[in-house]
Each structure stands twice: as C-alpha cells, then as structure tokens.
Amino acid sequence: MTNASGARGTARQAPTHPHPATAGHPTVLTGATVVLPTGSVENGHVTIAGTHITRSAPDNAQVINVPGHYVIPGFVDLHNHGGGGASFTSGSVDDILKGIQTHRLHGTTTLVASTVTGDLDFLARRAGLLSELAEQGDIAGIHFEGPFISPCRKGAHSEDLLRDPDPAEVRKLVDAARGRAKMLTLATELPGGLDSVRLLAEHGVIAAIGHTDATYEQTVEAIDAGATVATHLFNAMPPLGHRAPGPITALLEDDRITVELINDGTHLHPAALQLAFHHAGARRVAFITDAMDAAGFGDGRYWLGPLEVEVADGVARLVVDGTIAGSTLTLDRAFKRAVTVDGLSVEDAVTALSANPARLLGMDDRIGSLEPGKDADLVLLDADFDLKGVMRRGEWVVPPQLG
C-alpha cells in the first residue's frame, strides 16, 4: 500500500534511556503493579534473563525501580493491515518491517499480518512473502481478510475482486502460506462457505466469520462446522434485530466463539462494547486494531488495496463513499480506552489484549502472560495508563521512560 503525497507525521521514535539495555543482560523490574494470570500484584517484580522471564535473577542483574507503574504482557494483535505509512498487503519487505516496528513501539510484541481482498494469484504471492517473515519470527502468521466475503457487507473491500469461498481456492491460499496461515475471514453463508470452514479447521487455520450477511441460523451452522472467531463483531454484518437476531446474537451466545472488537471510539459505541463483554465475558473478547497504513503515521491519502482512503482526524474512510476503511488504532490506545473510558478492569483488558489472542494463535505457552519460562514480552505503563516502555524477547524496543 503506497501513501499519496500529503500524508503527515512519522512513526513514533524510541526514546533514549538512562539505563541502556544490553541484549541478554539480566534485568529486574521492581516496585510496579504486575498483572499476572492470577491477578494483580502490587509492589511486584518481573525478572528477565536472556529472552525469557525467569523466577530469580543473578547477583549482577540490573535493577530498574518503577513504582507507580504497571507491568503487563506485551499486546498480541490478531488483525492488522499495516502502520507507519506501510501496508502488509502491497508493501515491500522493508515497508512491512517498518509497519511491524511502528506497532512494536506501541506495545504490540506479537502481530499477525492481515491482507485485504485482491486477485487470488496476487494474494498467493503475498502469502509466500509474508510466510518468510513469519519463519524469521517477525510476524506470528498471516490473516486473509477477503476475497471470500459478501458483496452486501464488503466494507472497504473491492467488490470487483470478491468471490465465493470455493474450498479449492481457499486451499490455494492456505498452501501458499506454507503453514503460516493463522486465520481466514469469510462469509460462511456464501456457496462453499461451510465446506471452506471445515477445510480450514482440518488444516489448523482459524475460520473467522466476517463481512457477512448471514442469518442467525446460518451463523449457527458455521459455528457447528468449526468457525471460532467473529471478525470485528458488529462491523460489516447485519445489526441485531428482535425478530431477525442475525449473526451478532449467534456469535455472542456461543462459548466456542471469540469476538474481535475495534476499541477506537469510532467503530463501536461504548454500549456495544459493554454488550459484548456482558454476553461473551472477558475470556471471549480479543481487542484488535484492524490498522491500515496511517496507524502511527498521520492523516492524508492512502491506498487500501485498489481503493483510495482519506484519513482525517485519525479516522480512515474510502474516498468514493465514506465507508470506514480499517483504523489508525494502536493497541496501547485500545488498552487505555478500555480502562479509562469503558470501565474495564486492568485484568480484563490484559486478557482481551494479550492472553486471549495468544491462546487463539496456539502460542500461549510462550506469550500472552507474565510467567517464568515465557518470552520476555512486556509493556510498562504509568499510573495514567500511558506507555512508558516496551520489551520484546528480552530487548527494549522502547526503553523505560522514568521521571
């Protein structure tokens, strides 16, 4: 995705720090409120040696005192199209790495790269490129959003490139990803939809229901066939009705479904978010960004696949008709909004931003919580929930900003 002239701003730069980080140097963060799977511990500590969290530190460990701060797990983003002016769908390898780094600077230590609707052969080639980055550990995998979605609920996807979810074509994308496909969003009511869900489940790929015009009954069928995620719940699907409850009701009521939510204040009314948490519970919600190029970059003109997007005041909309076109969200902002505007507990926000997506990706043995033996991925927040440090695999991406 190339941005046209006029885009403003730059990606956030990592600040300098009086305690320089050395890769692999044992470190102890102490005095903070540490959010663990069992709850928050005041005046707690986290010990890092090498790339992992450990139970104890050697005598020569660097001690960083962070009273009045929170230490939480690094954020995990299941659904992200780019950032820093760069697109995961159409950018070069350097562009993609720039987008990844932009989100790391905002606390996302694990990221799944999402594509948008395009020609099938083009998407297969992109899958090959992205799979190499996954093999190197830069991304956690690939999410295909489209082209197997409903023209009735296409959102910011090119209608000319949409197609029914033929299982053979779905398999082509999965194979092109060389074992790195993590999720595929499809409208399961379309011809071939249920068979495609079954195929994805057989290959260990998350079948996500989204950009769908399905009925309640059709959505139940898709869940029974193996779908486990709702792509950005509420958005790009029929609204809830008292006679036609539609997909939203089916997705909220079934314990097998994790619902994605874009908590940027634009995609969802706060009451809709509360409704989702009330019915699904914190353990079935995953906050995502659905970010496009402008995340961490600035307002201006961009391209989302073949469609031109205008970003104004941080909101991305298609130039042609004003449809919302992804977001400019970063997960540190989603976290702060969750606890300061939506009234969620810090523990529930951590569950939605770290633990749940890590579990969905099958990576919760390594990431998603602060436990000995797991990757040293963490975020440091001050008392106002502003980001003050990011560590990924034992190295500071954003060194602690204290005082």
XYZ file of C-alpha atoms in Angstrom:
403
model
C 0.000 0.000 0.000
C 1.584 3.286 -1.050
C 0.579 6.545 0.529
C -0.026 9.527 -1.694
C 1.627 12.846 -1.141
C 0.198 14.804 1.704
C 0.369 12.103 4.397
C 1.668 13.707 7.558
C 3.594 12.574 10.586
C 6.195 9.922 11.304
C 6.277 6.711 13.234
C 6.978 7.100 16.935
C 10.672 7.009 17.744
C 12.096 5.041 20.646
C 13.375 7.455 23.325
C 16.761 7.395 24.949
C 17.057 5.910 28.420
C 19.485 6.374 31.323
C 19.624 2.576 31.831
C 20.943 1.294 28.469
C 19.646 -2.155 27.632
C 22.080 -4.887 26.692
C 20.679 -7.897 24.892
C 20.632 -10.815 27.286
C 21.663 -8.791 30.362
C 19.615 -9.965 33.379
C 17.116 -7.330 34.449
C 14.657 -6.966 37.315
C 11.726 -4.562 37.110
C 10.578 -3.930 40.647
C 8.085 -1.847 42.599
C 5.332 -1.968 39.962
C 1.840 -3.384 39.909
C 2.425 -6.596 37.957
C -0.580 -8.108 36.185
C -0.396 -11.904 36.342
C -2.891 -14.563 35.198
C -3.955 -14.921 38.838
C -4.481 -11.180 39.332
C -2.508 -8.018 40.001
C 0.355 -7.937 42.497
C 1.258 -4.575 43.993
C 4.916 -3.821 44.603
C 5.734 -6.809 42.449
C 8.700 -7.625 40.277
C 9.488 -9.270 36.950
C 12.855 -10.906 36.304
C 14.272 -11.260 32.790
C 17.319 -13.274 31.770
C 18.170 -13.598 28.108
C 14.942 -13.685 26.111
C 12.729 -15.123 28.857
C 11.053 -14.354 32.140
C 12.716 -16.236 34.995
C 11.968 -16.974 38.632
C 15.178 -15.479 40.008
C 17.995 -13.235 38.869
C 21.757 -13.459 39.379
C 23.514 -11.018 41.673
C 24.709 -8.912 38.729
C 21.177 -8.253 37.404
C 20.280 -4.691 36.521
C 17.503 -3.477 38.841
C 15.073 -0.881 37.484
C 12.701 0.518 40.077
C 9.324 1.501 38.588
C 6.958 2.393 41.446
C 3.592 3.791 40.412
C 3.704 1.852 37.128
C 2.052 -1.236 35.702
C 3.901 -4.106 34.075
C 1.631 -6.068 31.739
C 2.204 -8.644 28.998
C 3.045 -7.457 25.502
C -0.004 -6.953 23.288
C -0.966 -9.538 20.664
C -2.772 -8.266 17.547
C -4.707 -10.842 15.524
C -5.837 -8.444 12.797
C -3.536 -5.733 11.445
C -3.080 -4.454 7.877
C -0.151 -2.089 8.419
C 1.161 1.075 10.008
C 3.850 3.715 9.852
C 2.807 4.529 6.290
C 3.370 0.913 5.195
C 0.998 -1.836 4.035
C 1.227 -5.552 4.715
C -0.827 -6.217 1.572
C 1.253 -4.388 -1.003
C 4.415 -3.031 0.608
C 7.983 -4.218 0.129
C 9.732 -6.266 2.802
C 11.254 -3.054 4.173
C 7.794 -1.470 4.242
C 6.364 -4.419 6.128
C 9.181 -4.336 8.675
C 8.550 -0.613 9.148
C 4.887 -1.301 9.831
C 5.740 -4.042 12.313
C 8.175 -1.759 14.128
C 5.582 1.011 14.308
C 3.231 -1.263 16.226
C 6.019 -2.614 18.431
C 6.703 0.950 19.529
C 3.111 0.989 20.763
C 3.334 -2.258 22.726
C 2.356 -4.899 20.162
C 5.069 -7.504 20.604
C 3.259 -10.167 18.527
C 1.402 -9.374 15.321
C -0.485 -11.283 12.635
C -0.216 -9.578 9.239
C -3.579 -9.195 7.504
C -4.180 -8.866 3.783
C -7.173 -7.268 2.070
C -9.192 -8.510 -0.900
C -7.167 -8.860 -4.067
C -6.627 -11.076 -7.070
C -6.162 -14.668 -5.898
C -2.772 -15.123 -7.562
C -1.563 -11.838 -6.088
C -2.676 -12.899 -2.595
C -0.918 -16.234 -3.017
C 2.311 -14.421 -3.896
C 1.904 -12.124 -0.892
C 1.367 -15.164 1.301
C 4.699 -16.528 0.131
C 6.476 -13.288 1.038
C 4.744 -12.938 4.396
C 5.435 -16.563 5.261
C 9.164 -15.843 5.021
C 8.775 -13.070 7.581
C 6.807 -15.457 9.787
C 9.578 -18.042 9.514
C 12.054 -15.371 10.639
C 9.863 -14.529 13.639
C 8.945 -11.012 12.512
C 5.233 -11.817 12.421
C 3.201 -14.579 14.040
C 1.452 -15.556 10.809
C -0.951 -14.453 8.110
C -4.626 -13.476 8.190
C -6.547 -13.387 4.912
C -9.457 -10.923 5.092
C -11.218 -11.488 1.796
C -11.767 -12.135 -1.032
C -14.352 -14.683 0.159
C -16.765 -12.148 1.656
C -20.271 -10.864 0.965
C -20.740 -8.003 -1.506
C -23.625 -6.908 0.746
C -21.175 -6.308 3.621
C -17.961 -5.637 1.747
C -16.861 -2.618 3.783
C -13.593 -1.281 2.357
C -13.020 -4.216 0.000
C -13.181 -4.000 -3.790
C -16.457 -5.585 -4.939
C -14.976 -6.438 -8.352
C -12.496 -8.808 -6.688
C -14.882 -10.641 -4.358
C -15.624 -14.322 -4.922
C -17.477 -17.192 -3.308
C -15.392 -19.331 -0.947
C -14.578 -22.254 -3.217
C -12.697 -24.722 -0.960
C -10.115 -25.313 -3.701
C -9.311 -21.604 -3.829
C -9.261 -21.345 -0.045
C -6.825 -24.251 -0.030
C -4.657 -22.430 -2.588
C -4.129 -19.530 -0.157
C -3.528 -21.840 2.796
C -0.935 -23.793 0.825
C 0.742 -20.604 -0.398
C 1.267 -19.575 3.229
C 3.422 -22.688 3.833
C 1.975 -23.490 7.230
C 1.909 -19.845 8.357
C -1.772 -19.118 7.684
C -3.360 -18.356 11.047
C -6.811 -17.072 10.127
C -9.106 -16.533 7.161
C -12.205 -14.332 7.270
C -15.127 -15.422 5.112
C -18.869 -15.003 4.684
C -19.885 -18.531 5.544
C -23.391 -18.216 4.030
C -21.971 -17.988 0.517
C -21.759 -21.100 -1.704
C -18.866 -23.237 -0.486
C -18.713 -21.421 2.841
C -19.382 -24.310 5.193
C -17.091 -26.672 3.298
C -14.385 -23.993 3.446
C -14.838 -23.678 7.206
C -14.389 -27.423 7.567
C -11.278 -27.336 5.366
C -9.753 -24.534 7.438
C -10.470 -26.367 10.684
C -8.839 -29.529 9.302
C -5.693 -27.542 8.479
C -5.494 -25.770 11.834
C -6.424 -22.367 10.417
C -8.922 -20.177 12.286
C -12.158 -19.776 10.322
C -13.439 -16.296 11.149
C -16.979 -15.197 10.337
C -16.984 -11.656 8.984
C -18.102 -9.309 6.233
C -21.179 -11.497 6.277
C -24.879 -11.133 5.546
C -25.722 -14.432 7.266
C -28.855 -15.108 9.265
C -28.791 -16.325 12.848
C -29.418 -19.886 11.680
C -26.700 -19.762 9.020
C -24.220 -18.464 11.580
C -25.046 -21.314 13.969
C -24.358 -23.748 11.115
C -20.964 -22.148 10.507
C -20.025 -22.384 14.185
C -21.026 -26.030 14.242
C -18.846 -26.549 11.145
C -15.802 -25.204 13.006
C -15.715 -21.377 12.905
C -14.209 -19.956 16.106
C -13.764 -16.183 15.615
C -16.019 -13.231 14.796
C -14.138 -10.704 12.672
C -14.632 -7.206 14.173
C -18.010 -8.013 15.741
C -20.845 -5.588 14.872
C -18.935 -4.137 11.909
C -19.696 -5.410 8.375
C -22.601 -7.629 9.418
C -26.375 -7.205 9.849
C -27.422 -5.378 13.013
C -29.104 -7.237 15.824
C -32.884 -7.364 15.419
C -35.571 -8.671 17.745
C -37.185 -10.821 15.022
C -34.053 -11.374 12.965
C -31.253 -11.703 15.551
C -28.669 -12.225 12.829
C -25.039 -13.252 13.269
C -24.309 -10.970 16.229
C -26.589 -12.915 18.571
C -25.263 -16.287 17.429
C -21.650 -15.157 17.823
C -22.172 -13.658 21.270
C -24.070 -16.574 22.737
C -21.749 -19.421 21.716
C -18.827 -20.235 24.023
C -16.829 -21.558 21.072
C -16.517 -18.083 19.552
C -14.007 -15.364 20.382
C -15.186 -11.945 19.222
C -12.829 -9.308 17.845
C -13.555 -5.721 18.865
C -12.023 -2.491 17.493
C -11.928 -0.244 20.545
C -11.108 3.103 18.930
C -14.289 5.034 19.735
C -15.239 5.123 16.046
C -16.115 1.549 15.147
C -18.155 0.865 18.287
C -20.402 2.795 20.631
C -19.290 2.155 24.229
C -22.634 0.466 24.915
C -21.960 -2.051 22.121
C -18.617 -2.893 23.668
C -20.260 -3.353 27.058
C -22.882 -5.592 25.460
C -20.159 -7.802 24.012
C -18.317 -8.067 27.315
C -21.530 -8.761 29.216
C -22.578 -11.642 26.960
C -19.235 -13.066 25.848
C -17.240 -12.369 29.001
C -13.652 -11.172 29.103
C -12.289 -14.589 28.132
C -14.032 -14.478 24.736
C -13.028 -10.982 23.630
C -9.927 -10.060 21.634
C -9.173 -6.406 21.010
C -7.659 -5.824 17.569
C -6.520 -2.768 15.648
C -7.648 -3.589 12.074
C -4.998 -0.939 11.427
C -4.112 0.364 7.982
C -1.075 2.335 6.779
C -1.901 5.523 8.666
C -1.609 3.943 12.122
C 1.222 5.704 13.922
C 1.794 7.907 10.870
C -0.762 10.648 10.204
C -3.697 11.991 8.234
C -3.593 12.059 4.446
C -4.411 9.986 1.356
C -3.575 6.270 1.238
C -4.443 3.158 -0.750
C -6.191 0.134 0.741
C -5.669 -2.460 -1.968
C -7.098 -0.764 -5.082
C -9.277 1.657 -3.077
C -8.261 5.188 -2.112
C -8.651 6.169 1.538
C -8.802 9.593 3.169
C -7.628 9.753 6.778
C -8.845 12.833 8.633
C -8.598 13.360 12.397
C -7.375 9.782 12.694
C -10.442 8.218 11.028
C -9.956 6.302 7.760
C -12.756 6.379 5.169
C -12.995 5.434 1.498
C -12.829 8.474 -0.761
C -15.559 7.100 -3.035
C -18.369 6.703 -0.482
C -17.128 7.479 3.040
C -17.163 3.856 4.254
C -14.916 3.298 7.281
C -11.709 1.708 5.965
C -9.904 -0.004 8.797
C -8.482 2.070 11.618
C -5.459 4.068 12.709
C -5.563 2.413 16.119
C -2.605 1.137 18.105
C -3.146 -1.298 20.962
C -1.741 0.974 23.667
C -4.598 3.356 22.858
C -7.091 0.486 22.869
C -5.866 -0.553 26.317
C -6.056 2.934 27.780
C -9.542 3.475 26.395
C -10.677 0.130 27.801
C -9.761 1.048 31.378
C -10.358 4.807 31.379
C -13.448 5.145 29.161
C -15.073 1.718 29.047
C -14.540 0.982 32.732
C -12.910 -2.415 32.273
C -10.567 -3.717 34.916
C -6.879 -3.790 34.086
C -7.003 -7.570 34.359
C -9.865 -7.892 31.848
C -8.135 -5.534 29.434
C -4.955 -7.624 29.633
C -6.995 -10.760 28.974
C -8.520 -9.194 25.840
C -5.264 -7.713 24.523
C -2.770 -10.452 25.359
C -3.989 -13.730 26.830
C -6.953 -14.433 24.536
C -5.247 -13.725 21.210
C -2.199 -15.722 22.334
C -4.472 -18.679 23.089
C -6.234 -18.397 19.721
C -2.886 -18.445 17.940
C -1.796 -21.518 19.890
C 1.107 -19.514 21.312
C 0.008 -19.201 24.937
C 2.841 -21.483 26.031
C 5.214 -18.667 25.004
C 3.383 -15.351 25.118
C 0.283 -13.624 26.492
C 1.124 -13.605 30.195
C 3.979 -12.812 32.562
C 5.115 -16.234 33.747
C 8.529 -17.866 34.201
C 9.678 -19.622 31.050
C 7.687 -17.429 28.674
C 9.118 -14.858 26.281
C 10.079 -11.608 27.969
C 7.425 -9.578 26.140
C 6.060 -6.792 28.308
C 4.672 -3.280 28.382
C 5.364 -0.663 31.050
C 2.540 1.821 31.733
C 2.385 4.766 34.115
C -0.453 5.449 36.545
C -2.433 7.148 33.754
C -2.008 4.061 31.534
C 0.295 5.843 29.125
C 3.004 3.690 27.548
C 6.430 4.150 29.125
C 8.346 1.110 27.931
C 8.169 -1.946 25.677
C 10.301 -5.080 25.868
C 10.240 -7.856 23.274
C 12.106 -11.095 23.847
C 14.296 -9.520 26.468
C 15.288 -6.434 24.495
C 13.916 -2.943 24.989
C 12.000 -1.687 21.958
C 11.043 1.397 23.954
C 13.428 1.745 26.932
C 11.745 2.808 30.188
C 10.882 6.490 30.360
C 11.078 7.345 34.036
C 10.744 10.790 35.515
